[in-house]
CSV table of C-alpha atoms in Angstrom, one decimal:
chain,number,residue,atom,x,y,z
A,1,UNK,CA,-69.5,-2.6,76.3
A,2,UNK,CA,-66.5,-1.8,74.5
A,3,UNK,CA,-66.3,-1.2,70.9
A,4,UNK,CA,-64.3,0.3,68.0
A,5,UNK,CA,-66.5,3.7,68.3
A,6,UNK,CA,-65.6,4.2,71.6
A,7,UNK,CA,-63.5,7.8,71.8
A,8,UNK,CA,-60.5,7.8,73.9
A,9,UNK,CA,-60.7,11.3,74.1
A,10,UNK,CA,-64.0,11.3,75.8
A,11,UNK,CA,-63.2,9.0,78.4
A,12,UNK,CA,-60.2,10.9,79.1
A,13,UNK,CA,-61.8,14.0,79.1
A,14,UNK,CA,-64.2,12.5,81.4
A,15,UNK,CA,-61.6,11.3,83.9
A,16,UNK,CA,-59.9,15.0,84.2
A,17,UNK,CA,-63.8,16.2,84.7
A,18,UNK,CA,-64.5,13.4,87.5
A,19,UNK,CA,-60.6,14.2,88.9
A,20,UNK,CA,-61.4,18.0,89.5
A,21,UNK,CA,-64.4,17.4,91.2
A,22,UNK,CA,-62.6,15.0,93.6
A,23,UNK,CA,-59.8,17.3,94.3
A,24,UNK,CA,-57.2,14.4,92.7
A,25,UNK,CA,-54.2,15.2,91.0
A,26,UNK,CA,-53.1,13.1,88.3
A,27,UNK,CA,-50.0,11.3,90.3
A,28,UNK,CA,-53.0,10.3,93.3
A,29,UNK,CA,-55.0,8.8,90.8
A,30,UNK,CA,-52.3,6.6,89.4
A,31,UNK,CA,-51.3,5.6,92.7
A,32,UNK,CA,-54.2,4.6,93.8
A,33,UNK,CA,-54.9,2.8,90.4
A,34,UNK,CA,-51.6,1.3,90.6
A,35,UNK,CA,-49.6,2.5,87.8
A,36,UNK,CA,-47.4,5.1,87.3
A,37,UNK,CA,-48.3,8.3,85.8
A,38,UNK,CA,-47.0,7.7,82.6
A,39,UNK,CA,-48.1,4.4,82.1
A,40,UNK,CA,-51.9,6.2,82.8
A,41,UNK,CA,-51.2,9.0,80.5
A,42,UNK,CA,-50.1,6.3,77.6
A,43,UNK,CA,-53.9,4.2,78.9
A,44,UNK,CA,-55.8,7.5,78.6
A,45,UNK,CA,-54.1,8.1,74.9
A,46,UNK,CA,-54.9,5.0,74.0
A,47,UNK,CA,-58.2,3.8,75.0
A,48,UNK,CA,-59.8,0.5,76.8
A,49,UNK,CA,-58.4,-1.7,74.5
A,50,UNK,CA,-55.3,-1.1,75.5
A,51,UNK,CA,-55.4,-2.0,79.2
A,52,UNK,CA,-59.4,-3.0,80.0
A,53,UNK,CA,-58.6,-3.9,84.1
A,54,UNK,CA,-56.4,-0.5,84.1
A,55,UNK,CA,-59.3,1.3,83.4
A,56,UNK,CA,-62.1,-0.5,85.5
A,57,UNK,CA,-59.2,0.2,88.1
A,58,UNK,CA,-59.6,4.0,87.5
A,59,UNK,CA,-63.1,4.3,87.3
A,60,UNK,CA,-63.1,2.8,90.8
A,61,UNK,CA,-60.9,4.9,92.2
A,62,UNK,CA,-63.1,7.5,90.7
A,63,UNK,CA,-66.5,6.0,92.2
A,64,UNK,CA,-67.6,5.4,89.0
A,65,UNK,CA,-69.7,2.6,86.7
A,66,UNK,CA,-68.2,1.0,83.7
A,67,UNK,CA,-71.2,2.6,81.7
A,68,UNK,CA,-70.5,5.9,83.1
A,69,UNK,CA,-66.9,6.1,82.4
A,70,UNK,CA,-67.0,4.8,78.7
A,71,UNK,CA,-70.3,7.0,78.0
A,72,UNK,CA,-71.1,9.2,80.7
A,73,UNK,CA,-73.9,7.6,81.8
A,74,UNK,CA,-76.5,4.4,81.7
A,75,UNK,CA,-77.0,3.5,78.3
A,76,UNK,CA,-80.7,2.5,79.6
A,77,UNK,CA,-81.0,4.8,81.6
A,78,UNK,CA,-84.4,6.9,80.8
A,79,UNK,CA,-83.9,10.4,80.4
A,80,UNK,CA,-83.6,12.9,83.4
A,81,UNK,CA,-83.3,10.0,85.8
A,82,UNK,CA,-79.6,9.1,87.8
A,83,UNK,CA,-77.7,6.1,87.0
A,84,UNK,CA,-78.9,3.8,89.7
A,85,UNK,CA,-76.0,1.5,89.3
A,86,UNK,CA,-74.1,0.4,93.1
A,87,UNK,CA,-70.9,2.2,92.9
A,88,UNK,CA,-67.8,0.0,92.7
A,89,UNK,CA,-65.2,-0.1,95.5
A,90,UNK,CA,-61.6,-0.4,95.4
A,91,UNK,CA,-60.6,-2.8,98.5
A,92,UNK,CA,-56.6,-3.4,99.1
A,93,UNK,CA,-55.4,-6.8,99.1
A,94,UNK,CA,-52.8,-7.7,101.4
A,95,UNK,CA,-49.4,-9.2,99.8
A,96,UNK,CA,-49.9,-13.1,101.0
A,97,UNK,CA,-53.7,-12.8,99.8
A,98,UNK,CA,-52.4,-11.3,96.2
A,99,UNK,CA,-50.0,-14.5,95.9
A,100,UNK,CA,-52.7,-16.9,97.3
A,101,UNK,CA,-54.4,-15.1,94.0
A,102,UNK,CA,-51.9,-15.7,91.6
A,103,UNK,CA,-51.8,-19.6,92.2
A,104,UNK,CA,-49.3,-21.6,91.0
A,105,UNK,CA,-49.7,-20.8,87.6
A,106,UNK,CA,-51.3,-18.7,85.0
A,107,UNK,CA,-51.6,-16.2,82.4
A,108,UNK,CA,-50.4,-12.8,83.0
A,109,UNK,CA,-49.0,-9.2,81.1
A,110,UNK,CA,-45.4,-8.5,81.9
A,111,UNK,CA,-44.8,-4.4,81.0
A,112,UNK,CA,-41.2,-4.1,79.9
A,113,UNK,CA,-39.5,-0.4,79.3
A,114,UNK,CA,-40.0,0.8,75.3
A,115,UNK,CA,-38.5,3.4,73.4
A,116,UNK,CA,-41.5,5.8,73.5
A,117,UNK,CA,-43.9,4.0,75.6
A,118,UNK,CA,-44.5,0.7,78.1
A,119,UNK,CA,-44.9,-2.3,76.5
A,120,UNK,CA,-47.0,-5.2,77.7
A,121,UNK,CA,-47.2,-8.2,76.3
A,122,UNK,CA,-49.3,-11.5,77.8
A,123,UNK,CA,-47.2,-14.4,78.9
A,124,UNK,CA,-48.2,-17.6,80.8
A,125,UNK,CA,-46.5,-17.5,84.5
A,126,UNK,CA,-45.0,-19.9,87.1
A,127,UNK,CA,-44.8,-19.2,90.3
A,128,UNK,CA,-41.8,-20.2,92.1
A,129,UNK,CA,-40.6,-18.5,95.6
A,130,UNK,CA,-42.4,-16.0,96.0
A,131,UNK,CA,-41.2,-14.9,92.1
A,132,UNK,CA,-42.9,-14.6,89.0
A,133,UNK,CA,-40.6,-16.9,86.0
A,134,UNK,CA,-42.0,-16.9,82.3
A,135,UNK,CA,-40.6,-18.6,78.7
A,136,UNK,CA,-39.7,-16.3,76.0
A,137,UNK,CA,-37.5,-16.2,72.9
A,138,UNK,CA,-33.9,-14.8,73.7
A,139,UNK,CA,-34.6,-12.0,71.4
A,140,UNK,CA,-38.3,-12.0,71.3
A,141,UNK,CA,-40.6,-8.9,72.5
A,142,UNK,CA,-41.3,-10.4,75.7
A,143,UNK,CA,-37.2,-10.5,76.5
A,144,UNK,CA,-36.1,-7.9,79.1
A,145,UNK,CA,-32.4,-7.2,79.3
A,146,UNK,CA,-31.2,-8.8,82.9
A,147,UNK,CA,-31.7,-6.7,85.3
A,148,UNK,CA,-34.3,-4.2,83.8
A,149,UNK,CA,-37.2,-2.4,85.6
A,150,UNK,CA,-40.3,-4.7,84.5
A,151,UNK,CA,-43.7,-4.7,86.2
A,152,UNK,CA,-46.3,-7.9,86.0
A,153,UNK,CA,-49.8,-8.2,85.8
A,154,UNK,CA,-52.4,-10.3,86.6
A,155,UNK,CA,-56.2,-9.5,86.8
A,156,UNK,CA,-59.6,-11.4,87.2
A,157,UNK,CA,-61.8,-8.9,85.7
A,158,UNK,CA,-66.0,-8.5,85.0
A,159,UNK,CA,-65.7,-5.0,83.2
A,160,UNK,CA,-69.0,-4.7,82.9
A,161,UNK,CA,-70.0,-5.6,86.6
A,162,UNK,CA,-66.9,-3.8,87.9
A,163,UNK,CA,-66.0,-6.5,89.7
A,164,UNK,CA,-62.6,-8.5,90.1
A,165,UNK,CA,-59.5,-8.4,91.4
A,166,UNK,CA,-55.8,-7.1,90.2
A,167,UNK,CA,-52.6,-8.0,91.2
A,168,UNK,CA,-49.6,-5.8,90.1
A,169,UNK,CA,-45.7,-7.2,90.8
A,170,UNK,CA,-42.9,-4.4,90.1
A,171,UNK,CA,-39.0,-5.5,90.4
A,172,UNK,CA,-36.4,-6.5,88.4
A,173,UNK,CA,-36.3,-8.8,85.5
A,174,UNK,CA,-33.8,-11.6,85.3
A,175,UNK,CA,-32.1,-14.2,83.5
A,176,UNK,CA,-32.2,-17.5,84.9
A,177,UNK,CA,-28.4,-18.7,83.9
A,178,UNK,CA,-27.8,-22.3,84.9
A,179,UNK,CA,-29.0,-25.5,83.5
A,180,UNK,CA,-30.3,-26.7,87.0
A,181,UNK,CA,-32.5,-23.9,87.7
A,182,UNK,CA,-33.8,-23.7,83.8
A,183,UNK,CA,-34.4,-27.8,84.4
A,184,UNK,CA,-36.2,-26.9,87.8
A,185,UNK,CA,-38.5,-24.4,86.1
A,186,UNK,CA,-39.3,-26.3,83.2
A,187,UNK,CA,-40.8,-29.6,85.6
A,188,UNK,CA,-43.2,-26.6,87.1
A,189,UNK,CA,-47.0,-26.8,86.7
A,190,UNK,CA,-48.2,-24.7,83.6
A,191,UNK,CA,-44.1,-24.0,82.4
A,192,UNK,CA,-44.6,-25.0,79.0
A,193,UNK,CA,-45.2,-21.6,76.6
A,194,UNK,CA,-48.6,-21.2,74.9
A,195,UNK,CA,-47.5,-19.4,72.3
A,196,UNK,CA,-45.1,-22.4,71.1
A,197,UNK,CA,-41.7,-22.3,69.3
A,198,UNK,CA,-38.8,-22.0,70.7
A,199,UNK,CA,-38.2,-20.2,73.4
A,200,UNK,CA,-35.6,-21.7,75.7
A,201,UNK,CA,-35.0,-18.2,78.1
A,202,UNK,CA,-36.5,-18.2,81.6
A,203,UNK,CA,-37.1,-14.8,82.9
A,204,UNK,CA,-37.8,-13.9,86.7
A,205,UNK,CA,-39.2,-11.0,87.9
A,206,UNK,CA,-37.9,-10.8,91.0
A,207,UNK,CA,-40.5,-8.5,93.2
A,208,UNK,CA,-39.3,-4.8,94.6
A,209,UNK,CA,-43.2,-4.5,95.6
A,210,UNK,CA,-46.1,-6.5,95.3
A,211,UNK,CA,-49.7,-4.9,95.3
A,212,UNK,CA,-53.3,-6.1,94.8
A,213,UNK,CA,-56.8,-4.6,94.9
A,214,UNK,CA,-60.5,-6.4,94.7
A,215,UNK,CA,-62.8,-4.6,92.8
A,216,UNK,CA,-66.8,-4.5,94.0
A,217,UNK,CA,-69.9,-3.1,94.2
A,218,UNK,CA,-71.8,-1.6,97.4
């Protein structure tokens, strides 16, 4: 379970520890957790709260149990016996199963560049051939420039089951400009922003590569 006390220092120290006895290199282990290198550095210096599915992501990349990545072990475990736990497994999801995942409509976290690190902010989504389109205020955080490098989120996550799945969108963010497309959008299931207010500006991330990976035990 996570909680304020939890040290991000310690988990990170225990990712290089788990990454040098695999033989992986930081750069594998963000590919294979689907995130680039910086955006894991910026996860490891800032702890679980920052990106919980990131990090259940990483630990089964690195064969390990939520327990054992946030403590080092079973916090039940009895003394001098091993973590019995079934080791999670990181299956890849093929690009029609991750947009049969992603519905319709929903709630996701679109990363947008920042000045000294990624920012991701949650949104509520549309889908809308084969594109993700979102609501946000014209100058609001959640307001790329047009054509800016974003990348989009969406996980179902048990963190403390390490199980799940994870759906990750990188492309280009951009402005929808007419009033016939922004009238389209708007009629779609689940347009209407949660977070209320104004925010007239449709954004669509329009996909450069789209990846997903289910997230079990065995």
């Amino acid at each position: 379970m996570m909680t304020s006390r939890t040290d991000p220092g310690d988990i990170a120290r225990r990712i290089v520890q788990r990454c040098d006895q695999l033989g992986m290199s930081e750069r594998m282990l963000a590919h294979r957790a689907a995130m680039s290198p910086s955006y894991l550095r910026q996860l490891l210096q800032s702890g679980p709260e920052f990106d919980p599915p990131g990090l259940v992501r990483i630990a089964a990349v690195l064969g390990m149990t939520w327990p054992e990545l946030l403590s080092g072990r079973r916090p039940d475990a009895p003394p001098g016996q091993d973590d019995a736990d079934p080791r999670p497994l990181l299956l890849h999801l093929t690009e029609p199963q991750c947009w049969e995942l992603l519905g319709t409509h929903g709630v996701g976290r679109i990363g947008l560049p920042g000045a000294t690190a990624p920012v991701v902010l949650p949104v509520n989504y549309v889908v809308d051939a084969r594109t993700i389109a979102y609501r946000t205020a014209p100058r609001g955080a959640a307001a790329p420039k047009d054509g800016a490098p974003v990348s989009f989120e969406v996980d179902h996550i048990d963190d403390h089951r390490s199980r799940g799945w994870s759906v990750l969108i990188l492309g280009e963010a951009h402005h929808a400009d007419t009033p016939d497309e922004e009238q389209r959008l708007s009629t779609l299931p689940g347009a209407t922003p949660w977070a209320g207010g104004s925010r007239p500006l449709w954004v669509r991330v329009q996909p450069v590569g789209v990846t997903g990976r289910r997230i079990g035990t065995g």
